[in-house]
PDB file of C-alpha atoms in Angstrom:
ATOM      1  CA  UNK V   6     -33.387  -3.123 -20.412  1.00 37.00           C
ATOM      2  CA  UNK V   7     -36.782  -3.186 -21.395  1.00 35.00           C
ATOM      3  CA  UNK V   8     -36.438  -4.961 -24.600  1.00 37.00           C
ATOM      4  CA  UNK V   9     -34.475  -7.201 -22.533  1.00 38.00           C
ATOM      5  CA  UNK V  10     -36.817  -8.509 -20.319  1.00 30.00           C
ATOM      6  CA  UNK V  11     -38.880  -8.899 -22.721  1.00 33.00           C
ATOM      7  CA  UNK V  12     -37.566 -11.274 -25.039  1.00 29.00           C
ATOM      8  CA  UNK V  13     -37.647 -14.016 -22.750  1.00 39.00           C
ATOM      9  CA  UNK V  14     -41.482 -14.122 -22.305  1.00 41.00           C
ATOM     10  CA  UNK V  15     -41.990 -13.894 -26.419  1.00 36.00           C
ATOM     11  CA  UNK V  16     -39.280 -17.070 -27.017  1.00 46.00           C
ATOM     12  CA  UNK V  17     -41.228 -19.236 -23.722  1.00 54.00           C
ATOM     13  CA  UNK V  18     -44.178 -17.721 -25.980  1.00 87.00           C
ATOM     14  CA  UNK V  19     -43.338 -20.206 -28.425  1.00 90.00           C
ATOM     15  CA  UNK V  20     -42.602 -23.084 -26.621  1.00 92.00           C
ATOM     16  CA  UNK V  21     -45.933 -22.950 -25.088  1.00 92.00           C
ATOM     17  CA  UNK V  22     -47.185 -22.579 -28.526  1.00 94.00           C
ATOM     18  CA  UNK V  23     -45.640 -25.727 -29.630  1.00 95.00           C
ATOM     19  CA  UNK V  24     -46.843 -27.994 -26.751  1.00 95.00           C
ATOM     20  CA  UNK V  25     -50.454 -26.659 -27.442  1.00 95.00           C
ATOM     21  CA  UNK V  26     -49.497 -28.107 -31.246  1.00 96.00           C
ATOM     22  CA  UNK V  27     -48.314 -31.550 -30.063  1.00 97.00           C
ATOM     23  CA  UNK V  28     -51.921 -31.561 -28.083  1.00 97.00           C
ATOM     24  CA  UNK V  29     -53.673 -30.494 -31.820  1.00 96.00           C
ATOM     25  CA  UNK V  30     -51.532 -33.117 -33.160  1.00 97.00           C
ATOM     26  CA  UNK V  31     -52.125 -35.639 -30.866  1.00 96.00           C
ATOM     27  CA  UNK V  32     -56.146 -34.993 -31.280  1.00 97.00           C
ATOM     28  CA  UNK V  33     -56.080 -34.633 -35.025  1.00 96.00           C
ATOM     29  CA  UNK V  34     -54.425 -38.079 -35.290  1.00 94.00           C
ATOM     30  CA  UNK V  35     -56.510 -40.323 -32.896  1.00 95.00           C
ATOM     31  CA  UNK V  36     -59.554 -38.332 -34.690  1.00 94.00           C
ATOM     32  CA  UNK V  37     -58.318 -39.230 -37.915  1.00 92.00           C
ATOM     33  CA  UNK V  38     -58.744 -43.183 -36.737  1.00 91.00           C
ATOM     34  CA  UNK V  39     -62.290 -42.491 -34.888  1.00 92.00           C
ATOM     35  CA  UNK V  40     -63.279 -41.475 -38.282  1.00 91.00           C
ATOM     36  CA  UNK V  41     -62.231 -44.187 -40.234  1.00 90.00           C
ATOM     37  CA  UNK V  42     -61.389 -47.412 -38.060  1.00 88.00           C
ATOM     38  CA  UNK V  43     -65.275 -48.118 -36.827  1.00 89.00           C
ATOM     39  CA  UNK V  44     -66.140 -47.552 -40.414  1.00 87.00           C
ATOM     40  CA  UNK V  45     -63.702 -50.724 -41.213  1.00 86.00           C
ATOM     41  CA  UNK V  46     -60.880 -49.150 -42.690  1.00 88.00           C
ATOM     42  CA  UNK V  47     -59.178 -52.178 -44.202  1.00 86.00           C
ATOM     43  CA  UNK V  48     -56.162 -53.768 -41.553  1.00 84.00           C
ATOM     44  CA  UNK V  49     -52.297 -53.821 -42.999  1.00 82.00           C
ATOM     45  CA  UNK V  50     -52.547 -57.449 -45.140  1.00 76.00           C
ATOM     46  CA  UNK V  51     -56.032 -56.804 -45.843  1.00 77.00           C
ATOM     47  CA  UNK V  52     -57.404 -58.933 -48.953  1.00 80.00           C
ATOM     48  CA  UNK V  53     -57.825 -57.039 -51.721  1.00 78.00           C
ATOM     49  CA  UNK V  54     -61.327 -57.553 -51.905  1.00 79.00           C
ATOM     50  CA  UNK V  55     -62.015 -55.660 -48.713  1.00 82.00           C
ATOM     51  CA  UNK V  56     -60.287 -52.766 -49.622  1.00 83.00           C
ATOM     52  CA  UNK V  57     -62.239 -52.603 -52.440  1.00 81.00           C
ATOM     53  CA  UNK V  58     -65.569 -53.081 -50.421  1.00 83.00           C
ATOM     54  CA  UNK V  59     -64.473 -50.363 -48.087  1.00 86.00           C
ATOM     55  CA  UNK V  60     -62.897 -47.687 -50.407  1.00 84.00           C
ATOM     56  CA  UNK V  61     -66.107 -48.311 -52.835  1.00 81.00           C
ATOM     57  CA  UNK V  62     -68.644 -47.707 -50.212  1.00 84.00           C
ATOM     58  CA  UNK V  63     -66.637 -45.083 -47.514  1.00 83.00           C
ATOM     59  CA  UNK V  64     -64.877 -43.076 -50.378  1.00 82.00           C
ATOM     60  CA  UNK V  65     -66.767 -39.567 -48.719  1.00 85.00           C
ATOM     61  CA  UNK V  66     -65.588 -41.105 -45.278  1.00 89.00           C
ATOM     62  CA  UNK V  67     -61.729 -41.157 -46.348  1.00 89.00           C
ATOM     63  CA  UNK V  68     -61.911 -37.447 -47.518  1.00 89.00           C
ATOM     64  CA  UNK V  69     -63.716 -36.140 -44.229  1.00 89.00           C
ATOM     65  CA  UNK V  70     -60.602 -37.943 -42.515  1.00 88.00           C
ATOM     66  CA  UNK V  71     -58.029 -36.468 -45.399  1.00 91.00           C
ATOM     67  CA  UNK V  72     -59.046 -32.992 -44.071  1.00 92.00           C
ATOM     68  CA  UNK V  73     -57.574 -33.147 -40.617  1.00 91.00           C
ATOM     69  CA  UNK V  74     -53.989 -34.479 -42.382  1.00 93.00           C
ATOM     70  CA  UNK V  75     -52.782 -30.870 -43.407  1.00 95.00           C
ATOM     71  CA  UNK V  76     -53.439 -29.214 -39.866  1.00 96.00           C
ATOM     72  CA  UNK V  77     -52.090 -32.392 -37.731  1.00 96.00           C
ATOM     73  CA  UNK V  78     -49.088 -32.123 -40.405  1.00 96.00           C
ATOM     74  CA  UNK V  79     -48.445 -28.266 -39.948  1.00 97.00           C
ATOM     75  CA  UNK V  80     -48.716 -28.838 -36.026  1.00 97.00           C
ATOM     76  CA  UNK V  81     -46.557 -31.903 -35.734  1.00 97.00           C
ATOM     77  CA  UNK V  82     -44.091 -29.528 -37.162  1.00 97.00           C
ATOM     78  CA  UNK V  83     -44.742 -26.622 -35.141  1.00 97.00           C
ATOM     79  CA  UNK V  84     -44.210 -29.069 -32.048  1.00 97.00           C
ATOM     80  CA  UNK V  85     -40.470 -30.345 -33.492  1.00 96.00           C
ATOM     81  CA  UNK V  86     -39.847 -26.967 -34.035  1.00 96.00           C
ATOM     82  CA  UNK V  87     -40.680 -25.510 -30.492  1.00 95.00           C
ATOM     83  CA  UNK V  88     -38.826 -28.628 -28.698  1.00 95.00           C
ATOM     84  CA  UNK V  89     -35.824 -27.660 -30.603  1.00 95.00           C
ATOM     85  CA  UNK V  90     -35.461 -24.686 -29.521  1.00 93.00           C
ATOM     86  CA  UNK V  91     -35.972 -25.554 -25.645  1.00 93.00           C
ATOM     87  CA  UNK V  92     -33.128 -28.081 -26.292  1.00 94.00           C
ATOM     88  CA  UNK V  93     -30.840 -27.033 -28.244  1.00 90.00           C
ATOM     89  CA  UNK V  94     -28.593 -24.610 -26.271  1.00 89.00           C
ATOM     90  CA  UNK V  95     -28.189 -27.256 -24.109  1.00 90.00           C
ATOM     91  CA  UNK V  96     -27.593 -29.609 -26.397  1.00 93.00           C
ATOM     92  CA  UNK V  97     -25.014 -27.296 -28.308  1.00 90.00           C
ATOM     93  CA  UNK V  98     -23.024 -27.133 -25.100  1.00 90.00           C
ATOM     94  CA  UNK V  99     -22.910 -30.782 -24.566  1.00 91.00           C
ATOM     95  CA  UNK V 100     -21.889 -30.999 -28.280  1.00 93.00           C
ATOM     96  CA  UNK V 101     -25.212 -33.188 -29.161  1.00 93.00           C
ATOM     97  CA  UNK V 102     -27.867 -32.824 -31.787  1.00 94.00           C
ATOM     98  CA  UNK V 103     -30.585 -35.355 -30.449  1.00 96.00           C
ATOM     99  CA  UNK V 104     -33.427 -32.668 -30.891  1.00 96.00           C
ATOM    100  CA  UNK V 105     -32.523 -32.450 -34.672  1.00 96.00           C
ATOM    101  CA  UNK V 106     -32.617 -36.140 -35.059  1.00 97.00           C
ATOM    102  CA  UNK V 107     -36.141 -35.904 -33.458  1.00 97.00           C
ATOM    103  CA  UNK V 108     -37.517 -32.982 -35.701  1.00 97.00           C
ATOM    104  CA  UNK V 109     -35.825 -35.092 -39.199  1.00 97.00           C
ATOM    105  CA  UNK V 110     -37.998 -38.024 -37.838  1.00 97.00           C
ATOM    106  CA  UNK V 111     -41.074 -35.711 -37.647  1.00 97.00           C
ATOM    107  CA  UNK V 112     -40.613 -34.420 -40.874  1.00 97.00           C
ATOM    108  CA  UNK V 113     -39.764 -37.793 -42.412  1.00 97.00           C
ATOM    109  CA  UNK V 114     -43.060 -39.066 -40.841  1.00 96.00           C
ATOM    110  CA  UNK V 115     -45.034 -35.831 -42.265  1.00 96.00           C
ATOM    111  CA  UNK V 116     -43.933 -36.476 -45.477  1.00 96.00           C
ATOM    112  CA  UNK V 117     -44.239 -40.609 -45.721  1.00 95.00           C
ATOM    113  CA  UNK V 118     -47.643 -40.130 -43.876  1.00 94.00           C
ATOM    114  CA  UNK V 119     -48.690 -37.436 -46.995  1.00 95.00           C
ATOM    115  CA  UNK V 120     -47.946 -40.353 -49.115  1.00 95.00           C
ATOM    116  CA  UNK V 121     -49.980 -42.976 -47.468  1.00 94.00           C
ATOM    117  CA  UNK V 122     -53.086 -40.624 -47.275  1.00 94.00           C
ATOM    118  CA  UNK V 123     -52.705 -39.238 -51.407  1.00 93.00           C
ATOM    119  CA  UNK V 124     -53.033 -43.455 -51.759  1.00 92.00           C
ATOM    120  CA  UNK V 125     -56.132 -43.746 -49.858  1.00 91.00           C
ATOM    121  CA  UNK V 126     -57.587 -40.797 -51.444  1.00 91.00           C
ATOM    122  CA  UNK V 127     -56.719 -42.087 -54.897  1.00 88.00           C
ATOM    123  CA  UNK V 128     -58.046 -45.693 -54.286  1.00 87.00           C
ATOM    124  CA  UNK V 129     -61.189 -43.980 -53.013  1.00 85.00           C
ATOM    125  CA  UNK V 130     -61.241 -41.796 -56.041  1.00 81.00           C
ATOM    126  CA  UNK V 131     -61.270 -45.146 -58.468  1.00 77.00           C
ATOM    127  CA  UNK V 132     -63.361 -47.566 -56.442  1.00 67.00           C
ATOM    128  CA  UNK V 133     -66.083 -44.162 -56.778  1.00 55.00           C
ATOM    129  CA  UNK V 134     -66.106 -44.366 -60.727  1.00 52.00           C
ATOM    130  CA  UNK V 135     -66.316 -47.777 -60.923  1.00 51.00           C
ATOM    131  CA  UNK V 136     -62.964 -49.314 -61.344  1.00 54.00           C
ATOM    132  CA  UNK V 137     -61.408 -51.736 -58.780  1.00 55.00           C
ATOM    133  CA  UNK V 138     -58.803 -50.828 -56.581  1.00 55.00           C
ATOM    134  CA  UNK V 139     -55.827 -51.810 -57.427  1.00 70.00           C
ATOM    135  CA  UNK V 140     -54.372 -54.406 -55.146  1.00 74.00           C
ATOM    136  CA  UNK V 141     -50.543 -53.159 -56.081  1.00 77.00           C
ATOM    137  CA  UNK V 142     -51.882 -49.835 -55.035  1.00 85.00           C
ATOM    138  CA  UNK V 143     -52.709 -51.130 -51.557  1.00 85.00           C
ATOM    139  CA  UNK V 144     -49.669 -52.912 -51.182  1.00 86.00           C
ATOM    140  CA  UNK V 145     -47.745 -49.693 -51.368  1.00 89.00           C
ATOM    141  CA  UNK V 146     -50.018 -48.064 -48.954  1.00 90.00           C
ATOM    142  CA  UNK V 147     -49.307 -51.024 -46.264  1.00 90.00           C
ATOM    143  CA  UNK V 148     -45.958 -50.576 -47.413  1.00 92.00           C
ATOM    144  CA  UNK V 149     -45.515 -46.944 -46.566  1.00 94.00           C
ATOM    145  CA  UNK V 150     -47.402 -46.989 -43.537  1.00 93.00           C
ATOM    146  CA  UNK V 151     -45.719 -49.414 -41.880  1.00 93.00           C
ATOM    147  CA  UNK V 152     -42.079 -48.312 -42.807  1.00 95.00           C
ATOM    148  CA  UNK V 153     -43.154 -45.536 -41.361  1.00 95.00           C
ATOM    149  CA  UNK V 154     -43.032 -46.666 -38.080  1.00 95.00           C
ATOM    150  CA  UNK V 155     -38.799 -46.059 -38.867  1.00 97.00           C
ATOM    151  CA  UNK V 156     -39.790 -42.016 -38.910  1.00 97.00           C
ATOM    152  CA  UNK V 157     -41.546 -42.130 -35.676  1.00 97.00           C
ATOM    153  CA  UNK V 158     -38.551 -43.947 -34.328  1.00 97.00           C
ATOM    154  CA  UNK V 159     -36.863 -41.150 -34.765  1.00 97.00           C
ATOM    155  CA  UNK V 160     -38.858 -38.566 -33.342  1.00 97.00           C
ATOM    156  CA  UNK V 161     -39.080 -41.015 -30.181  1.00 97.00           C
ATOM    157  CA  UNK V 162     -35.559 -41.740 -29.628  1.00 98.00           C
ATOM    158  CA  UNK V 163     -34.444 -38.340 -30.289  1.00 97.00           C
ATOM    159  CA  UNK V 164     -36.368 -35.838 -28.447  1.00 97.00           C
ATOM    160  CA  UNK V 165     -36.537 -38.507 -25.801  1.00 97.00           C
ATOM    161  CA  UNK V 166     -33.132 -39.029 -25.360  1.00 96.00           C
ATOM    162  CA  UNK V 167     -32.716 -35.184 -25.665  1.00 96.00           C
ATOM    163  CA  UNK V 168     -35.134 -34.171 -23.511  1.00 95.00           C
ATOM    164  CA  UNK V 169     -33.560 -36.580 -20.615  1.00 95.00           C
ATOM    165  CA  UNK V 170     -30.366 -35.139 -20.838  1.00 94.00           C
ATOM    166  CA  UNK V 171     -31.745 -31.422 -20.240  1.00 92.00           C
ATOM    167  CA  UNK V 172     -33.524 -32.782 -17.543  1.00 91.00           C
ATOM    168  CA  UNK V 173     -36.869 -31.406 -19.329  1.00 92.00           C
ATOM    169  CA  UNK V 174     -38.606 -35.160 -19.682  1.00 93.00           C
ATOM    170  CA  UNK V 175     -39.012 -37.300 -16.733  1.00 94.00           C
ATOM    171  CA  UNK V 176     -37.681 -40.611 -16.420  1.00 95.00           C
ATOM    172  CA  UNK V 177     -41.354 -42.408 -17.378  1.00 97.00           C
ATOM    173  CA  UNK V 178     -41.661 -40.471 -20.315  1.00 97.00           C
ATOM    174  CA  UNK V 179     -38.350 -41.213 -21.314  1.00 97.00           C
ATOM    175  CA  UNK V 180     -39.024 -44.831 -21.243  1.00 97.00           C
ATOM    176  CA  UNK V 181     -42.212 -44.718 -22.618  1.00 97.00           C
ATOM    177  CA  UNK V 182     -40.515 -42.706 -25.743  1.00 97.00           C
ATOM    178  CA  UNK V 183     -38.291 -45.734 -26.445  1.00 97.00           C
ATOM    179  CA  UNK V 184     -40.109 -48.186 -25.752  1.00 98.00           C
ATOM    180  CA  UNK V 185     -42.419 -47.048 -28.648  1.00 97.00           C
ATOM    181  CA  UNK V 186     -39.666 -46.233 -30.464  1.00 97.00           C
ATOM    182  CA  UNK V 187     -38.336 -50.206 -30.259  1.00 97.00           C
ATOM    183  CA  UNK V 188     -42.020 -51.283 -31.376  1.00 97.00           C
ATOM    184  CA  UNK V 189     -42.352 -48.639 -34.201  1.00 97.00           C
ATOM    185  CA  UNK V 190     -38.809 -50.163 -35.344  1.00 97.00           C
ATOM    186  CA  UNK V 191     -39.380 -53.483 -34.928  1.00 95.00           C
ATOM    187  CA  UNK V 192     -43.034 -53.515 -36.692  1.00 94.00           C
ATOM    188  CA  UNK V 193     -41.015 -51.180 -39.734  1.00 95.00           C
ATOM    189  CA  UNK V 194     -37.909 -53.823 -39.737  1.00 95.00           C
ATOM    190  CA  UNK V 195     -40.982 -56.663 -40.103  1.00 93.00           C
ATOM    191  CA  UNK V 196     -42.300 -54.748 -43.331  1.00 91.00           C
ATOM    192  CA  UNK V 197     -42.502 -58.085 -45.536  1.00 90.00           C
ATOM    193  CA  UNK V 198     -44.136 -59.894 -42.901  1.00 88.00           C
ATOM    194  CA  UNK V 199     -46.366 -57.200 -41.759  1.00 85.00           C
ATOM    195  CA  UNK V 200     -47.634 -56.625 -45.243  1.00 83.00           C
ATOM    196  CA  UNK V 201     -47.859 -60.283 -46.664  1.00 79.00           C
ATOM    197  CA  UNK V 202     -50.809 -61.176 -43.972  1.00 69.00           C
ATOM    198  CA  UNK V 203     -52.773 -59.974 -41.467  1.00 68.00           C
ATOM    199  CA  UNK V 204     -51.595 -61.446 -38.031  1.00 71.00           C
ATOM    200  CA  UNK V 205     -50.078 -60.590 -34.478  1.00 78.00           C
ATOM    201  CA  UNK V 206     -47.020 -59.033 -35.703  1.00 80.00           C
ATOM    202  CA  UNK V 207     -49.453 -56.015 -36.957  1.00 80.00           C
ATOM    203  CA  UNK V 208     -50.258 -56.000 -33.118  1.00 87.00           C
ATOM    204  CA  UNK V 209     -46.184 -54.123 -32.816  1.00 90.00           C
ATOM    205  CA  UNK V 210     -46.750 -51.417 -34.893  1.00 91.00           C
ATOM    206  CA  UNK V 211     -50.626 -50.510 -32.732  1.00 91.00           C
ATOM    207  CA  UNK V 212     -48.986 -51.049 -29.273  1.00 95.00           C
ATOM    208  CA  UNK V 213     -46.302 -48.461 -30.386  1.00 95.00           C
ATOM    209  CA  UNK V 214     -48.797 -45.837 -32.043  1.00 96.00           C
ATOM    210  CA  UNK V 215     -50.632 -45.772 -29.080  1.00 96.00           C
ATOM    211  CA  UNK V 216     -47.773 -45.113 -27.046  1.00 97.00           C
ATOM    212  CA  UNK V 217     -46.574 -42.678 -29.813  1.00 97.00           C
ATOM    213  CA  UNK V 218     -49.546 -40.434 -28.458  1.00 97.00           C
ATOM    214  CA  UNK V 219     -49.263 -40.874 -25.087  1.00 97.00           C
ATOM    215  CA  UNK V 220     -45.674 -39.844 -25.372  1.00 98.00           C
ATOM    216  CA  UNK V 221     -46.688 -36.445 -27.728  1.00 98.00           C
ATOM    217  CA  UNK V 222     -49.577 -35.303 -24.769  1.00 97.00           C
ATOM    218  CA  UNK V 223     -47.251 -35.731 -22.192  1.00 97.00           C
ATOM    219  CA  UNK V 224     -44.150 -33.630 -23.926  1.00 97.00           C
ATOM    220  CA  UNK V 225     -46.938 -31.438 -25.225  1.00 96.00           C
ATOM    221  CA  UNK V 226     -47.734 -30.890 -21.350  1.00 95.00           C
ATOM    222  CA  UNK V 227     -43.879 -30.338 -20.585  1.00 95.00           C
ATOM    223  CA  UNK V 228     -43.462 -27.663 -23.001  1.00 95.00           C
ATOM    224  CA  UNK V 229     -46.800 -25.722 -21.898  1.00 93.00           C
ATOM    225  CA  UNK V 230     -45.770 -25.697 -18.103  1.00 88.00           C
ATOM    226  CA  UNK V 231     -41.718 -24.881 -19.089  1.00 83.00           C
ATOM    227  CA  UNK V 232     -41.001 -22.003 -17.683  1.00 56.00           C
ATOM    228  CA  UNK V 233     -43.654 -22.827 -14.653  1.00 59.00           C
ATOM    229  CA  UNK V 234     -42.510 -26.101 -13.196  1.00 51.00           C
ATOM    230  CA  UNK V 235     -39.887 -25.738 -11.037  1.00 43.00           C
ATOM    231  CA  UNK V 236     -38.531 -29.146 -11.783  1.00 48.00           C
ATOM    232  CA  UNK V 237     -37.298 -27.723 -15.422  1.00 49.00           C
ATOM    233  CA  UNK V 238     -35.827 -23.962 -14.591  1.00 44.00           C
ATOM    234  CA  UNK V 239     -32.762 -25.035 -16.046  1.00 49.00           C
ATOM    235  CA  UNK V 240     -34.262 -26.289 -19.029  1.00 47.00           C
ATOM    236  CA  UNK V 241     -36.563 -22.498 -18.800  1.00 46.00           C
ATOM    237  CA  UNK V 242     -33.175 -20.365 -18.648  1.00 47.00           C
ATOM    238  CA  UNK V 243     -31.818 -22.546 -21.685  1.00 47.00           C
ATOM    239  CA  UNK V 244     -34.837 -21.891 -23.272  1.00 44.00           C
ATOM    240  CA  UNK V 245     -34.550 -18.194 -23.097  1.00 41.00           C
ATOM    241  CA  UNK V 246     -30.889 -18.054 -24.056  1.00 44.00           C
ATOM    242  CA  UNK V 247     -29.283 -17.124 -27.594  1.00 40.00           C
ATOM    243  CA  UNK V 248     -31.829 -17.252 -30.951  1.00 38.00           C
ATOM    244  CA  UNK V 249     -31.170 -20.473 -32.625  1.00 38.00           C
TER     245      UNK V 249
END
């Protein structure tokens, strides 16, 4: 009986642990661009002369900001993992999988976003010994980090969507989720276009990201106060049923 009781406390444990990680991500990201944005980190369509300007001169800049990547990786990760498993007995009883769609797109973005930062470390890397960054190089950069928006998508729609139907998000936060999910998605479909020029279009892509964040504090929130808000003790007892 006593081993019993227990278990429940160590599994809500780990949810709580995971929302704490989606508030690490969250802060790790937005750091990551108070770092580099004010020092002029080039815009998506920048000319390749400015990126060269930038990575030539703020080259220590882009590896103080490189060292926050691993831990806001490792959390983002830890916060797909603990929002699956406060989903997904429900889920398996309604004979869904939208949390796993969700943790895929985290993962996809972890590992598209890994990309985009080895680039900026490597164009910082040649611009410091004297040898001009290559403008194909930053083209794949823009490239990756606006397809990327497709990854986040997926992390939106699906714990969103997921979360509704357990009753664990609240309608707001369920619209906010797609709604960055349809910018994210749009700015990614607009690759090309993004890329070619600087313009309004990059304007998608920003208005998304910064809902992107809203939307991982507030499920970050939900997950820390699970098994203490009474509007979620369903989504509590699911929580503390049957090990994934």
């Amino acid at each position: 009986m006593l081993r019993q009781s227990t278990l429940p406390v160590i599994r809500l444990g780990f949810v709580r642990l995971s929302g704490i990680a989606a508030l690490g991500f969250a802060f790790l990201i937005v750091m990551g661009n108070v770092i580099l944005v004010p020092a002029g980190l080039p815009r998506t369509g920048a000319d390749p002369d400015a990126v060269d300007a930038f990575f030539s001169t703020q080259g220590d800049l882009v590896g103080i900001g490189s060292v926050l990547t691993p831990a806001a990786w490792a959390l983002a990760t830890l916060f797909g993992a603990g929002a699956v498993r406060a989903l997904w007995r429900s889920e398996r009883a309604r004979n869904e999988a939208w949390s796993l769609l969700g943790f895929a797109g985290l993962l996809l973005q972890n590992a598209a976003f890994a990309a985009v930062v080895a680039i900026r470390l490597a164009l910082a890397s040649t611009a410091a010994g004297g040898r001009d960054a290559s403008a194909q190089l930053w083209a794949l950069h823009d490239a990756l980090f606006t397809l990327n928006g497709t990854f986040l998508a997926l992390a939106l729609v699906g714990l969103s969507v997921g979360g509704r139907h357990a009753g664990l998000v609240r309608p707001w936060h369920h619209a906010v989720g797609l709604v960055s999910a349809a910018l994210l998605f749009s700015s990614a479909t607009l690759t090309p276009v993004v890329v070619d020029r600087t313009g309004p279009l990059g304007l998608l892509g920003l208005a998304g990201w910064l809902l992107w964040v809203a939307w991982v504090v507030a499920y970050g929130i939900v997950l820390i106060r699970l098994d203490r808000n009474p509007r979620h003790h369903e989504a509590a007892r699911q929580a503390q049923g049957n090990p994934l």
